[in-house]
CSV table of C-alpha atoms in Angstrom, one decimal:
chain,number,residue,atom,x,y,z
K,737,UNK,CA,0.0,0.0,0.0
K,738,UNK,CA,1.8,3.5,-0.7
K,739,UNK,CA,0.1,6.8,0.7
K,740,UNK,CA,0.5,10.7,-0.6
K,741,UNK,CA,4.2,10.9,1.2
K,742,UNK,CA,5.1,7.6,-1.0
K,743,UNK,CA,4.0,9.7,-4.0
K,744,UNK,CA,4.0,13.5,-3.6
K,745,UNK,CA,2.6,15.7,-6.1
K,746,UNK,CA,5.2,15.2,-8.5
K,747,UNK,CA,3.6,12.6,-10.3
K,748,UNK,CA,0.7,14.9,-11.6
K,749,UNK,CA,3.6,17.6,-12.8
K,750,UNK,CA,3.2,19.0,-16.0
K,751,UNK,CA,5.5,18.8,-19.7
K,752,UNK,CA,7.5,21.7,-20.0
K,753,UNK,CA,6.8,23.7,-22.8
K,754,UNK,CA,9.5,24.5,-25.0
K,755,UNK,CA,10.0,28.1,-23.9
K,756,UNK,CA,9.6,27.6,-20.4
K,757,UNK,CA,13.0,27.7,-18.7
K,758,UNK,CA,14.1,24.8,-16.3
K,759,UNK,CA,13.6,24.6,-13.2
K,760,UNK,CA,16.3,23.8,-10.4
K,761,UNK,CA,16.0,23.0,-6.8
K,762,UNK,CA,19.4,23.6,-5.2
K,763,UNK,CA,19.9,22.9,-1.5
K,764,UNK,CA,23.2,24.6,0.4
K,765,UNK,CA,22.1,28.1,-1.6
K,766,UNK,CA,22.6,30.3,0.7
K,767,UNK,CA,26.5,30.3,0.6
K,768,UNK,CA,29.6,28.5,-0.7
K,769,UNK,CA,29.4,26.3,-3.9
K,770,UNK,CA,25.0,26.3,-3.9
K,771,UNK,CA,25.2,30.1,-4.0
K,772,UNK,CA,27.8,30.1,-6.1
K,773,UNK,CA,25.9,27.3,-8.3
K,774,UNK,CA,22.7,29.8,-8.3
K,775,UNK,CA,25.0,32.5,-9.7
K,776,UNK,CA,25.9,30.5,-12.5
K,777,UNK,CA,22.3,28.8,-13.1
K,778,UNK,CA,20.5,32.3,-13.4
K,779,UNK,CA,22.9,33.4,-15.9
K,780,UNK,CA,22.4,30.7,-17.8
K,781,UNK,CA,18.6,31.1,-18.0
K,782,UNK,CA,16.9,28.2,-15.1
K,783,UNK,CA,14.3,29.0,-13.0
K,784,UNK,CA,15.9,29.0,-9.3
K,785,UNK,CA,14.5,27.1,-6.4
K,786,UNK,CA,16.7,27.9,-3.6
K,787,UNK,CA,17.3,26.1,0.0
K,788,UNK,CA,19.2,26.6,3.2
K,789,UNK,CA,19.2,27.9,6.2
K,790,UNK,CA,21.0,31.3,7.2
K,791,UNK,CA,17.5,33.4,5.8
K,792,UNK,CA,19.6,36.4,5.6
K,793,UNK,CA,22.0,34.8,3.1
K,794,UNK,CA,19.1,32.9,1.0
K,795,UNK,CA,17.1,35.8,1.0
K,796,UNK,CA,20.5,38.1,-0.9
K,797,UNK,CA,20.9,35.3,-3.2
K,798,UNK,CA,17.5,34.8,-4.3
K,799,UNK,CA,17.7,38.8,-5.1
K,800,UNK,CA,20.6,39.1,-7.0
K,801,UNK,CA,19.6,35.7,-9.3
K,802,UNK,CA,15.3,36.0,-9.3
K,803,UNK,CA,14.9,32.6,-7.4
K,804,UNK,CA,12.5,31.5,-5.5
K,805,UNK,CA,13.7,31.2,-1.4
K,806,UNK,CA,13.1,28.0,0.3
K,807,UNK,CA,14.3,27.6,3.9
K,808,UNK,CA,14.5,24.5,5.1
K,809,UNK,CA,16.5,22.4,7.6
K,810,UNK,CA,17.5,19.1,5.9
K,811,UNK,CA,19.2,18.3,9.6
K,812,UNK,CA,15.3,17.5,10.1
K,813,UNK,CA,14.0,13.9,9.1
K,814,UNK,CA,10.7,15.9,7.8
K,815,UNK,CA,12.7,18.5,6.2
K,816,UNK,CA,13.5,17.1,2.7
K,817,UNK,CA,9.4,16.1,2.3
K,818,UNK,CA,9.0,19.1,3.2
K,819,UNK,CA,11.3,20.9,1.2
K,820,UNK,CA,10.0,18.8,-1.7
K,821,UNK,CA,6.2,19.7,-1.1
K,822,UNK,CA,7.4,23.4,-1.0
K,823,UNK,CA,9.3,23.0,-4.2
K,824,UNK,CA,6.4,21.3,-6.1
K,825,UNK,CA,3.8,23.8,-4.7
K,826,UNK,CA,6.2,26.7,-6.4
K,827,UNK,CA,7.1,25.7,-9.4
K,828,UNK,CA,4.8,22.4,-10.4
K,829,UNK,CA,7.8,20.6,-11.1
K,830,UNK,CA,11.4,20.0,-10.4
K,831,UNK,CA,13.9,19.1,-13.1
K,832,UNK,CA,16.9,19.4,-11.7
K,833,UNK,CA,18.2,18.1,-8.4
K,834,UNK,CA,21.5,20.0,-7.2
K,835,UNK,CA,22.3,18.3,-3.8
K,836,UNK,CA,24.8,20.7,-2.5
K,837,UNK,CA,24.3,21.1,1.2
K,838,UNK,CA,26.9,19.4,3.5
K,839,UNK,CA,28.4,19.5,7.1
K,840,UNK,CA,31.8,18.5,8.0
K,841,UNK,CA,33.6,18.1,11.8
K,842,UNK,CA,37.3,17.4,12.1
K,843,UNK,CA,38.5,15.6,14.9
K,844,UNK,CA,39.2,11.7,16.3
K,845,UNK,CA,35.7,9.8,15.7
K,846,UNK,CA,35.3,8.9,19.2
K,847,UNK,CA,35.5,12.1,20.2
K,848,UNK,CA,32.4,13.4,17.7
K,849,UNK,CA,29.2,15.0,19.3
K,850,UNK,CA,26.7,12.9,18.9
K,851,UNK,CA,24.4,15.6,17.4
K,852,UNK,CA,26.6,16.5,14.9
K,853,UNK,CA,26.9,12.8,13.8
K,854,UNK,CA,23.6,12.8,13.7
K,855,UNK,CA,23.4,16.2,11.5
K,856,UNK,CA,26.1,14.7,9.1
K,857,UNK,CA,23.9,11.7,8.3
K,858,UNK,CA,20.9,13.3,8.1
K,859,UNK,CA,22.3,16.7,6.0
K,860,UNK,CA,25.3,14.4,3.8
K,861,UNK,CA,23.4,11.3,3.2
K,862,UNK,CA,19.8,11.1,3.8
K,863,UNK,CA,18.9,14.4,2.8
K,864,UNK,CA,20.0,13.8,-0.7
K,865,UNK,CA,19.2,10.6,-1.3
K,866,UNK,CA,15.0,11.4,0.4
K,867,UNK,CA,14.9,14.5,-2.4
K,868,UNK,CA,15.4,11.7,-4.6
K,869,UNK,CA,13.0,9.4,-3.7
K,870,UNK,CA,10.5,12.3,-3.9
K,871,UNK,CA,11.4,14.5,-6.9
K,872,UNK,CA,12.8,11.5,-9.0
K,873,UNK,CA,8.8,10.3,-10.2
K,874,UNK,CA,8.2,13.1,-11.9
K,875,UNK,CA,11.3,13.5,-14.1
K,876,UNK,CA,10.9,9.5,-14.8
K,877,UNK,CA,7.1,10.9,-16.2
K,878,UNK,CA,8.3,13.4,-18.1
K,879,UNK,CA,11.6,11.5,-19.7
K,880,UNK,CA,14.0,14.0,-18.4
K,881,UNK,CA,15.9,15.2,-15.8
K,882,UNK,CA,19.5,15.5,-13.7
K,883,UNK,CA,20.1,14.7,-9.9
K,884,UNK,CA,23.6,16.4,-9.7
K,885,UNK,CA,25.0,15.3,-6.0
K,886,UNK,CA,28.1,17.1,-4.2
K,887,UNK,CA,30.0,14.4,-3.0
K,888,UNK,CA,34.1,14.7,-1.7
K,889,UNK,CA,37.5,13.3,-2.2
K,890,UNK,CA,37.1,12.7,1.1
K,891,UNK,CA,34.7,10.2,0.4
K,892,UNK,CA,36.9,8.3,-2.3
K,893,UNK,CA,40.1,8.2,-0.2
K,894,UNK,CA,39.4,9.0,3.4
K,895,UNK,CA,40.9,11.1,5.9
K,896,UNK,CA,42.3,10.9,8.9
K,897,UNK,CA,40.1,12.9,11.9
K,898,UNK,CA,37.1,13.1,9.5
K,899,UNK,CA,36.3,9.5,9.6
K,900,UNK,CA,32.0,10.2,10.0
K,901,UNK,CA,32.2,13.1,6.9
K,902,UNK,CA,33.9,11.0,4.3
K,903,UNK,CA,31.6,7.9,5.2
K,904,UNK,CA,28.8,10.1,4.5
K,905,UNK,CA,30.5,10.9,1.3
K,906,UNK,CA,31.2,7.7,0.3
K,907,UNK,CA,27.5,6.9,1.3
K,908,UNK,CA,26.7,9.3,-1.9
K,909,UNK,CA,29.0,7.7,-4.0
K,910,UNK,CA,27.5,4.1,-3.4
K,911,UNK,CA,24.0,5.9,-4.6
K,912,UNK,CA,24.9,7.8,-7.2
K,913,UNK,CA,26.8,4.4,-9.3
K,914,UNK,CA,23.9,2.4,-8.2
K,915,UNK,CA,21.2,5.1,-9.4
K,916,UNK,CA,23.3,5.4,-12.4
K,917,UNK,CA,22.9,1.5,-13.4
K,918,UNK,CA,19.1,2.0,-12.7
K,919,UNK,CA,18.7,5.1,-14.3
K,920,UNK,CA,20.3,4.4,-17.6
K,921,UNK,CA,17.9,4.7,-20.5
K,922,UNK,CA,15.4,6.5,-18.8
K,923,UNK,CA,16.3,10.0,-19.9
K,924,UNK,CA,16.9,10.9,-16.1
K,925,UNK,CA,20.8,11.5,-15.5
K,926,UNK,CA,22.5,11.1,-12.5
K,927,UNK,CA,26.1,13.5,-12.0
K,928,UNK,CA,28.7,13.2,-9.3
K,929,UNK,CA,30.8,15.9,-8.5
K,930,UNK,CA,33.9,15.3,-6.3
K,931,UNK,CA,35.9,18.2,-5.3
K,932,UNK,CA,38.9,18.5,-3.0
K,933,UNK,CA,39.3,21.1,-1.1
K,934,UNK,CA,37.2,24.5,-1.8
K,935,UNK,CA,37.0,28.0,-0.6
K,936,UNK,CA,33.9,28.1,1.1
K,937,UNK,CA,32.3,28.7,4.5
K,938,UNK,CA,32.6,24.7,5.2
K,939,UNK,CA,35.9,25.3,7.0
K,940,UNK,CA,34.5,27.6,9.2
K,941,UNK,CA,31.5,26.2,10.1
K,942,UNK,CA,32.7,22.9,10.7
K,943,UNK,CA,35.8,24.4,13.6
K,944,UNK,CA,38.6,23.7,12.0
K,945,UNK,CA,40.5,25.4,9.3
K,946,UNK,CA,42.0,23.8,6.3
K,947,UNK,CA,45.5,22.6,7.2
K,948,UNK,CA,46.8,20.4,4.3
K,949,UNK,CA,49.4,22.0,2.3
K,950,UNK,CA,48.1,20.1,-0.7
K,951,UNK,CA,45.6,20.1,-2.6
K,952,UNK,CA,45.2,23.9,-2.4
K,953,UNK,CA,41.5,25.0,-2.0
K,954,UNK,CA,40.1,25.9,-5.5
K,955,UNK,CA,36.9,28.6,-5.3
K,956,UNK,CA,33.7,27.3,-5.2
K,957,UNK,CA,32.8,29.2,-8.9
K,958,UNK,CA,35.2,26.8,-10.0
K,959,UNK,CA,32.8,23.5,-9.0
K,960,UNK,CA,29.7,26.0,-9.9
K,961,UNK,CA,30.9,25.7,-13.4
K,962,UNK,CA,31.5,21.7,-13.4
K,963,UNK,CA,27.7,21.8,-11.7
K,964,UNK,CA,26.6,24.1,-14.6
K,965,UNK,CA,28.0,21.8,-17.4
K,966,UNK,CA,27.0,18.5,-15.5
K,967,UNK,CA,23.1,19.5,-16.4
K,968,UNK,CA,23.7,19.5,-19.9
K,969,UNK,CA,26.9,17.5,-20.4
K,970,UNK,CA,27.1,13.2,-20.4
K,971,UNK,CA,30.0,13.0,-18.3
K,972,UNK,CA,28.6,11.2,-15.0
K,973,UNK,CA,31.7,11.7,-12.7
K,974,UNK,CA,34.0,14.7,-12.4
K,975,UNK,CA,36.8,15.6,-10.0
K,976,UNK,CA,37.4,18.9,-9.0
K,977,UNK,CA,40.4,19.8,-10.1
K,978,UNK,CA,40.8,16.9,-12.2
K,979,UNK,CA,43.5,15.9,-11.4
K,980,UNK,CA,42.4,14.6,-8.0
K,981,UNK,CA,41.3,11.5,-10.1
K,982,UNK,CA,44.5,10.1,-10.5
K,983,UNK,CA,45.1,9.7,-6.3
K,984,UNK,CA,41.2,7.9,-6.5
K,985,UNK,CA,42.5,5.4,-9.2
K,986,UNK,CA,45.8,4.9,-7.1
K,987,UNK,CA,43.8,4.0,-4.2
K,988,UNK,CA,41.3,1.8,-5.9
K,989,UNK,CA,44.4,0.2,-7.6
K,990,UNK,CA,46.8,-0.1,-4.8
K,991,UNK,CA,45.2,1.1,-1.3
K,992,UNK,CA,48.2,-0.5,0.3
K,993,UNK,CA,50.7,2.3,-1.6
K,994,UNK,CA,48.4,5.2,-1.5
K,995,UNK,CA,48.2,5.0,2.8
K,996,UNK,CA,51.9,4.9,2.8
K,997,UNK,CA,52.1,7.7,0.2
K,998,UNK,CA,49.4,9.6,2.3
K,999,UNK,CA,50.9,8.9,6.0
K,1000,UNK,CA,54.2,10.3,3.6
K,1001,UNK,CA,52.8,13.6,2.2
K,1002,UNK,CA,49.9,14.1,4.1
């Protein structure tokens, strides 16, 4: 038996017409790489649905690109349905899914606050992967559409003292290749991004500073435009820089030789 949350309004959306302009839900808008996303989205003509949660920030960003402000709290186990039901009620339809919103927290895993464990999970990892579940029927009826999710080196490789971050991020790798297989054919695509480092307010937020020499953070305009082409382009996986694929092969190849390499080089 399925009820109305099983299927949200989504279902029912209608065709776009040919000069109607896409529409994108981004979550993480209000700063970093969503806003920076949003910047780049506008410019290139979508329709901007926009969710975080610093109002303030949300509400200048929405300005400055004509989108449509959604607050919501994805740290909430209601608040992707209910970012989805405000999303559907706006705009009638969704077709694009830019999954940017993320928490981090650096520091020995037995020493991580619960609640922000908690946060991760739900924010990282569930968050994206509910918006899914929810706004996914409706591109599958209407043959198109892109779930673009923000995973992390981090989730590829590891790191030492962010042990709960880059299992969240590996979480969204799993999903991505699996939705990938399942998706295939069905004019619904699904995008990975997977940057390194970037200069946003993550550092910040999550305590600690950056404090690898290498890679360098790159700004977040640079993973707004690998977002951007990810909508239209068919590449399904991209590294930001991308170079930062060649230490992923390395440790798929030879974990053994990448840890030593890391525990080397940091």
């Amino acid at each position: 038996m399925t009820t109305d949350d099983d299927h949200p309004p989504s279902h029912r959306a209608r065709r776009r017409p040919a000069d109607d302009p896409p529409v994108a839900l981004l979550t993480g808008a209000s700063s970093g790489i969503g806003a920076a996303t949003a910047d780049r989205l506008a410019a290139a003509g979508w329709r901007l649905l926009l969710s975080g949660t610093d109002q303030a920030r949300l509400d200048a960003v929405a300005a400055r690109t004509g989108g449509r402000p959604l607050p919501a709290d994805l740290a909430k186990p209601d608040g992707a349905q209910r970012l989805a039901e405000a999303a559907l009620a706006a705009a009638g339809r969704v077709d694009a899914l830019v999954a940017s919103a993320g928490l981090g927290w650096r520091g020995p895993f037995a020493s991580t606050p619960a609640d922000t464990l908690d946060r991760m999970l739900e924010v990282n990892l569930a968050a994206p992967l509910r918006l899914t579940r929810l706004l996914l029927p409706g591109m599958l009826e209407r043959d198109r559409g892109r779930i673009v999710l923000l995973g992390s080196m981090a989730g590829q490789v590891g790191v030492r003292d962010e042990a709960a971050y880059a299992a969240t991020k590996a979480g969204l790798t799993m999903f991505a290749e699996s939705l990938w297989y399942e998706l295939r054919g069905t004019g619904v695509g699904v995008r990975l991004i997977l940057p390194g480092a970037v200069e946003t307010p993550f550092f910040a937020t999550r305590g600690t500073d950056y404090q690898r020499e290498r890679p360098r953070p790159v700004p977040a305009q640079a993973v707004a435009d690998i977002v951007l082409g990810a909508l239209t382009g068919e590449r399904d996986r991209v590294f930001v820089p991308h170079w930062l694929g060649y230490p992923a092969r390395l440790h798929g190849a030879a974990p053994g030789l990448f840890r030593r390499m890391a525990s080397r080089f940091g």
